[in-house]
Short mmCIF file of C-alpha atoms and ligand atoms in Angstrom, two decimals:
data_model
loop_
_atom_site.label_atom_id
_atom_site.label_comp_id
_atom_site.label_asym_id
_atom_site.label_seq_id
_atom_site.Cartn_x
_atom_site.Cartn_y
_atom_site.Cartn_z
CA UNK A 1 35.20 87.44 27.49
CA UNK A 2 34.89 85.16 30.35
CA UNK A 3 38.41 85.41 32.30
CA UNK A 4 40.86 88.45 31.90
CA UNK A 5 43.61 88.65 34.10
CA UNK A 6 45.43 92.41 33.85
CA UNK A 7 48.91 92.78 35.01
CA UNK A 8 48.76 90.15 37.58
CA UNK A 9 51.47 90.51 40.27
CA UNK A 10 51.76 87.52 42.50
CA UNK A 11 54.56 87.51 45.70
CA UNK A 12 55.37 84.68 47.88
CA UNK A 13 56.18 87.05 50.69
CA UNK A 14 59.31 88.91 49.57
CA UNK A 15 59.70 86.80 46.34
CA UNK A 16 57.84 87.95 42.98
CA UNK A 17 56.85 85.55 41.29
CA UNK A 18 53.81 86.51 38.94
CA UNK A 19 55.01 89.50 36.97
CA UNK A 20 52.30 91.86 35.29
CA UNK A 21 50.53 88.53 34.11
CA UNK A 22 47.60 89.35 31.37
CA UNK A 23 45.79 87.23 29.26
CA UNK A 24 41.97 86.04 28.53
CA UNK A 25 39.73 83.18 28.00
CA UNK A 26 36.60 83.15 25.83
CA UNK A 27 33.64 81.56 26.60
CA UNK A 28 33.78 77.71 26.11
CA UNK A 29 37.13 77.89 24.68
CA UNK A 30 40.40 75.62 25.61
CA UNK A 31 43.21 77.93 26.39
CA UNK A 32 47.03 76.11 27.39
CA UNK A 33 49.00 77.57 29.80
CA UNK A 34 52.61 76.51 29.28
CA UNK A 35 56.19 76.72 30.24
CA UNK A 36 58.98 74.89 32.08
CA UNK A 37 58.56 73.67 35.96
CA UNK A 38 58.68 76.73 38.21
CA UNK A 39 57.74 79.26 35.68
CA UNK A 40 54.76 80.42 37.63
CA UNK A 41 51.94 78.54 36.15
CA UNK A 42 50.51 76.62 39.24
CA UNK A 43 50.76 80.40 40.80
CA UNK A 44 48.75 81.85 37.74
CA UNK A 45 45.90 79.05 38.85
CA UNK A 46 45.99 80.10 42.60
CA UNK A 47 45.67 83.37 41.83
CA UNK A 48 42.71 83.02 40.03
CA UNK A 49 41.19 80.80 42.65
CA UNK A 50 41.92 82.99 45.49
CA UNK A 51 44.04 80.38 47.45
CA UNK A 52 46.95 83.31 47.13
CA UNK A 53 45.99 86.71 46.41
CA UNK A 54 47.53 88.88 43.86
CA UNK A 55 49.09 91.63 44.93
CA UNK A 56 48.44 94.17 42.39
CA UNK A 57 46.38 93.78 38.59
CA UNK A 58 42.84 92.45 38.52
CA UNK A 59 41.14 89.19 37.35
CA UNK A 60 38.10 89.64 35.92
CA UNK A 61 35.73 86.64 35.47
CA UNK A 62 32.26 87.60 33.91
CA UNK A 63 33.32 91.21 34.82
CA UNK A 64 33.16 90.59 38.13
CA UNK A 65 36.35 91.17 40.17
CA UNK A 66 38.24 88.11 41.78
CA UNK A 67 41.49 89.40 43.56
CA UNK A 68 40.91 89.54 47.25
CA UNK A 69 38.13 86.68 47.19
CA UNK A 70 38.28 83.62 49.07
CA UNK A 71 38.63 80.26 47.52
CA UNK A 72 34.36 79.31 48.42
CA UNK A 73 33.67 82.58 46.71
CA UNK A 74 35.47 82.00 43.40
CA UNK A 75 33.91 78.45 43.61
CA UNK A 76 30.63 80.69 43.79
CA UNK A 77 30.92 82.60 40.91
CA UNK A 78 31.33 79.39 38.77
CA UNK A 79 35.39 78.56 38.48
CA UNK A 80 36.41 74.85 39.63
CA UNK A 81 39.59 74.39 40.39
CA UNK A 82 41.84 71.07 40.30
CA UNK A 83 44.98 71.41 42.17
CA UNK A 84 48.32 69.88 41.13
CA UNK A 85 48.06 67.52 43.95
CA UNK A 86 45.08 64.89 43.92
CA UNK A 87 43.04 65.50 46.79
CA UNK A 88 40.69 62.62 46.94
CA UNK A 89 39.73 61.33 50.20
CA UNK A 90 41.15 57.75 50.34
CA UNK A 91 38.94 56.26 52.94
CA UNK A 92 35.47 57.47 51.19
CA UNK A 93 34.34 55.98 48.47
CA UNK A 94 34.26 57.00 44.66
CA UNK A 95 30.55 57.58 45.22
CA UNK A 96 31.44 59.33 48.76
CA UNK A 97 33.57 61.33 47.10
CA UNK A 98 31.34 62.87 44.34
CA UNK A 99 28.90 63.66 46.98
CA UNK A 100 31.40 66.05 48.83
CA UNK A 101 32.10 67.98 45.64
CA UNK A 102 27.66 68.46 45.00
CA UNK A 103 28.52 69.77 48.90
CA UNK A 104 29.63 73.20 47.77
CA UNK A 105 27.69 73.42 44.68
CA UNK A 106 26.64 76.59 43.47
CA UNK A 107 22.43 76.66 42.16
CA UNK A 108 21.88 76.70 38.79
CA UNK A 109 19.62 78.78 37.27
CA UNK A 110 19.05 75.46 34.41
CA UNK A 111 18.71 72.84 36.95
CA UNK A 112 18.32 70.52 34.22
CA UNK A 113 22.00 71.76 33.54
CA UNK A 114 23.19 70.85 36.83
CA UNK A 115 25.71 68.11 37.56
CA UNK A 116 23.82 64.63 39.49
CA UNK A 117 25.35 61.26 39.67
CA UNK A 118 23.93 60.26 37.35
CA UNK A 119 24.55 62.36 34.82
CA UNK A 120 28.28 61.72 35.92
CA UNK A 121 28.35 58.63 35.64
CA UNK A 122 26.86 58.31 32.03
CA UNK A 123 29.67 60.53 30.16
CA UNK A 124 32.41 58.78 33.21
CA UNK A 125 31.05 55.03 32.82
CA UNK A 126 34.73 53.89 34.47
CA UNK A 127 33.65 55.99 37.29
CA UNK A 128 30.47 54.13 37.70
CA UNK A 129 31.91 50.84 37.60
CA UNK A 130 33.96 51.94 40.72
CA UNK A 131 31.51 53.74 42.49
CA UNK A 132 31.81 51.43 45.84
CA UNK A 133 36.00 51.08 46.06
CA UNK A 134 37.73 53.21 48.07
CA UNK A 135 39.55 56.24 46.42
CA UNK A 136 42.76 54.99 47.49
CA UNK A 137 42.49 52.03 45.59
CA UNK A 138 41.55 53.70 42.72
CA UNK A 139 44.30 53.94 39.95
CA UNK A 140 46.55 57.27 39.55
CA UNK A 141 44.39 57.77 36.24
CA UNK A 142 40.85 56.90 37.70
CA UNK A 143 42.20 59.25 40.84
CA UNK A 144 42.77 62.28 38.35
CA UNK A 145 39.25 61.55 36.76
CA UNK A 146 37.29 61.72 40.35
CA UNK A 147 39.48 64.77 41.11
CA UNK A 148 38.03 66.39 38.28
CA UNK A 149 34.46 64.85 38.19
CA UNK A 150 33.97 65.78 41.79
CA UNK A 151 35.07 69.69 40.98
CA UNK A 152 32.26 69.13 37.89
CA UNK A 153 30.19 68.44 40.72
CA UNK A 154 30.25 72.23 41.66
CA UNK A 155 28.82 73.41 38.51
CA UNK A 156 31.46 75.40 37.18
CA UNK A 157 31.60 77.24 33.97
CA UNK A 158 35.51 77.18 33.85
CA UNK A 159 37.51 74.79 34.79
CA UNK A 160 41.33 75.45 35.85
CA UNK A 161 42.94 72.38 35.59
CA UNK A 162 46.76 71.98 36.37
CA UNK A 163 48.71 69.12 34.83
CA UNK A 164 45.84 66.06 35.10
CA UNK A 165 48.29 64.05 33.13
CA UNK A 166 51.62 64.23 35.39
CA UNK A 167 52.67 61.06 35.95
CA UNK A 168 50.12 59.55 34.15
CA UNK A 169 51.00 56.40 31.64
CA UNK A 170 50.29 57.11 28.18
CA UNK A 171 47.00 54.96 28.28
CA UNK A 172 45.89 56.76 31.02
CA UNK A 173 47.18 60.14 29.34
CA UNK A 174 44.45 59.57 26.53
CA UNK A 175 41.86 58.40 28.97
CA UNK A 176 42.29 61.51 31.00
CA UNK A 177 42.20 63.73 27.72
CA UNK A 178 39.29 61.75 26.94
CA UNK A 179 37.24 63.02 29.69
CA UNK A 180 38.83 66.63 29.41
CA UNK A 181 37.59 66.50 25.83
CA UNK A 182 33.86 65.56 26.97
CA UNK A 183 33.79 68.03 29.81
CA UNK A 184 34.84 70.75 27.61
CA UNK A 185 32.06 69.02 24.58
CA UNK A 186 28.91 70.15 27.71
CA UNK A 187 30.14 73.70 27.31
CA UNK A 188 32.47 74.19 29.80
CA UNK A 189 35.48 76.58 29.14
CA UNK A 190 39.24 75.51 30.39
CA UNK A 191 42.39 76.97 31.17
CA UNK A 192 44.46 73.74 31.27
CA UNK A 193 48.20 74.01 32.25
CA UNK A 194 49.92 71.52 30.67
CA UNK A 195 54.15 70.08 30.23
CA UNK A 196 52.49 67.54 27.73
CA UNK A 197 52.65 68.89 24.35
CA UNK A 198 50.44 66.56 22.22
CA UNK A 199 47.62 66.91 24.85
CA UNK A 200 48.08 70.62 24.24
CA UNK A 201 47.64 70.45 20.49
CA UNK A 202 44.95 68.00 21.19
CA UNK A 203 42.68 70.02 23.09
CA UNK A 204 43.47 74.11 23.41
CA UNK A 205 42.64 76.29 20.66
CA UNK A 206 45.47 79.17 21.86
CA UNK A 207 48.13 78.49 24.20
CA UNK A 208 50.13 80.98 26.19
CA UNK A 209 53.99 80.44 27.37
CA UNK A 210 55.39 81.78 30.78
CA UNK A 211 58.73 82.42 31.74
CA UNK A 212 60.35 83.60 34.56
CA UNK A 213 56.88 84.20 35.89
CA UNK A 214 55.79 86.02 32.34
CA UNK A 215 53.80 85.42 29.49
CA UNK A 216 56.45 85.29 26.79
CA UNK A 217 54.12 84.00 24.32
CA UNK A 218 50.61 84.34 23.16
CA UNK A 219 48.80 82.91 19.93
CA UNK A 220 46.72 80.07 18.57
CA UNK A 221 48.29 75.92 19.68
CA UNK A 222 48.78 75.17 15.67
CA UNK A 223 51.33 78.74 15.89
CA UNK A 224 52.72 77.15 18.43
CA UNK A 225 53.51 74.04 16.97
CA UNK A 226 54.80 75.82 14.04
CA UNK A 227 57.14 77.83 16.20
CA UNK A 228 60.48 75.76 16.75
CA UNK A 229 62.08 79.57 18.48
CA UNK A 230 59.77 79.52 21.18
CA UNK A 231 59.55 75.81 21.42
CA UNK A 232 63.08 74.78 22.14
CA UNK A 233 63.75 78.19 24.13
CA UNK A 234 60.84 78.29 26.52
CA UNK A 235 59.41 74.28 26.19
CA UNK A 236 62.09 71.46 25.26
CA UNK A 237 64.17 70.11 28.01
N1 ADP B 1 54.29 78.48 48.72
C1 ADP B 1 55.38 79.00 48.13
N2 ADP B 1 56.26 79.76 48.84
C2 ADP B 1 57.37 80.28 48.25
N3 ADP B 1 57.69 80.10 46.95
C3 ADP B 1 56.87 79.35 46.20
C4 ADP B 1 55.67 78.75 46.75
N4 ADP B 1 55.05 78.06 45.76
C5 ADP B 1 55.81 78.23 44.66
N5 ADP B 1 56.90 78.98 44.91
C6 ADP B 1 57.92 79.40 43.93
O1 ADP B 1 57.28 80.16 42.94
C7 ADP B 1 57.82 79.88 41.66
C8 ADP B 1 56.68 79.47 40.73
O2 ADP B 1 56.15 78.21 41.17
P1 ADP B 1 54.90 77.53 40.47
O3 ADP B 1 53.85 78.52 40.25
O4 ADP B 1 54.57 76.33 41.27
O5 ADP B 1 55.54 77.10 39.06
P2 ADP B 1 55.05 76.04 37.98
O6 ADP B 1 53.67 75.62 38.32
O7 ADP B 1 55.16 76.77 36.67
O8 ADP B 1 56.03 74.90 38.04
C9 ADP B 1 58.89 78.82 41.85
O9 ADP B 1 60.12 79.47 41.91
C10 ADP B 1 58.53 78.21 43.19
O10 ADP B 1 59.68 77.75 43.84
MG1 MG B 2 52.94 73.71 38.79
#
């Protein structure tokens, strides 16, 4: 077990919004986190990276305890974390921008496992090619791939990502799952939240459905897909 959250309860001051959360992540496996907007998944993700704290339950990662750590020590202990909102530095360049993320890296006790620019650029090519433009020209898709290049950066050994294909066209959708694909293929696990539903059954093994700031659903993607109950009630628009 790599990531076990227990009975998470999350509040936005008087609001509660995460409500006796629990579910797991094995190591190097793909795990969706679904459900319709404001269901408490972007919450679930802050949680675990300490940028809220939980207010009761505990989050286990490698058995060591996460509530009540600060975002630099979760980044620490090996979890990267790519926020909703792109958070590239437009001014800096691509290659600028890696070098921020190898900033806060943690050591490796592999070094030859360690994340370099080079070794970036050779699975993210497209990256290379743009190393000297400024992030803010960079397209939306080549902005989600620094975003989560630069995390990769860091070393982690799970990745949260939430929603790297919002807004994305669909030839950018299948770059983007692409590179989640390869990042995933160096032995990375991921908790990926997800609205898009073929990029789910593309990449997660098991999926898990919130409502209402629950889990309402647990099992493998292909259940999932099977399940029209669960689909239409907690998924389809
Ligand atoms: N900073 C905040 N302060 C107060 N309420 C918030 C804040 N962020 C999110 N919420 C509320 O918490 C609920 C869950 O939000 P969120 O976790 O972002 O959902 P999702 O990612 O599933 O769309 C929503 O009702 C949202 O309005
Ligand atoms: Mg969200």
């Amino acid at each position: 077990m790599t990531l076990a959250l227990k009975d998470v309860n999350t509040y936005y001051d008087k609001s509660h919004i995460l409500q006796d959360v629990s579910f797991s992540i094995q190591e190097k496996e793909v795990v969706g986190l679904l459900g319709r907007n404001g269901v408490g998944k972007s919450t679930t993700l802050k949680s675990i990276s300490g940028v809220v704290t939980p207010r009761s339950g505990s989050i286990l990662y490698k058995g060591k305890e996460l509530r009540g750590l600060k975002p630099h020590q979760v980044t620490k202990l090996g979890i990267g974390y790519v926020p909703e909102e792109r958070r590239i530095f437009p001014n800096l360049t691509v290659q600028q921008n890696l070098l921020i993320g190898v900033q806060s890296r943690r050591a490796r006790a592999q070094e030859e496992e360690a994340w370099t620019l080079e070794r970036a650029y050779d699975l993210f090519p497209q990256l290379k090619a743009r190393q000297s433009s400024k992030g803010g020209n960079l397209s939306g898709g080549e902005q989600q791939m620094l975003t989560i290049v630069r995390t990769l950066m860091g070393n982690p050994d799970l990745l949260l990502l939430d929603e790297p294909t919002e807004g994305l066209a669909p030839m950018l959708v299948e770059v983007v799952t692409g590179v989640i694909r390869e990042i995933h293929g160096s032995g990375i696990s991921i908790l990926l939240v997800e609205q898009n539903f073929e990029v789910i059954l593309e990449l997660t093994s098991r999926t898990y459905v919130m409502s209402k700031g629950r889990v309402v659903f647990e099992g493998t993607s292909a259940q999932l897909a099977d399940n029209h109950e669960v689909r239409k009630q907690y998924l389809e628009v």
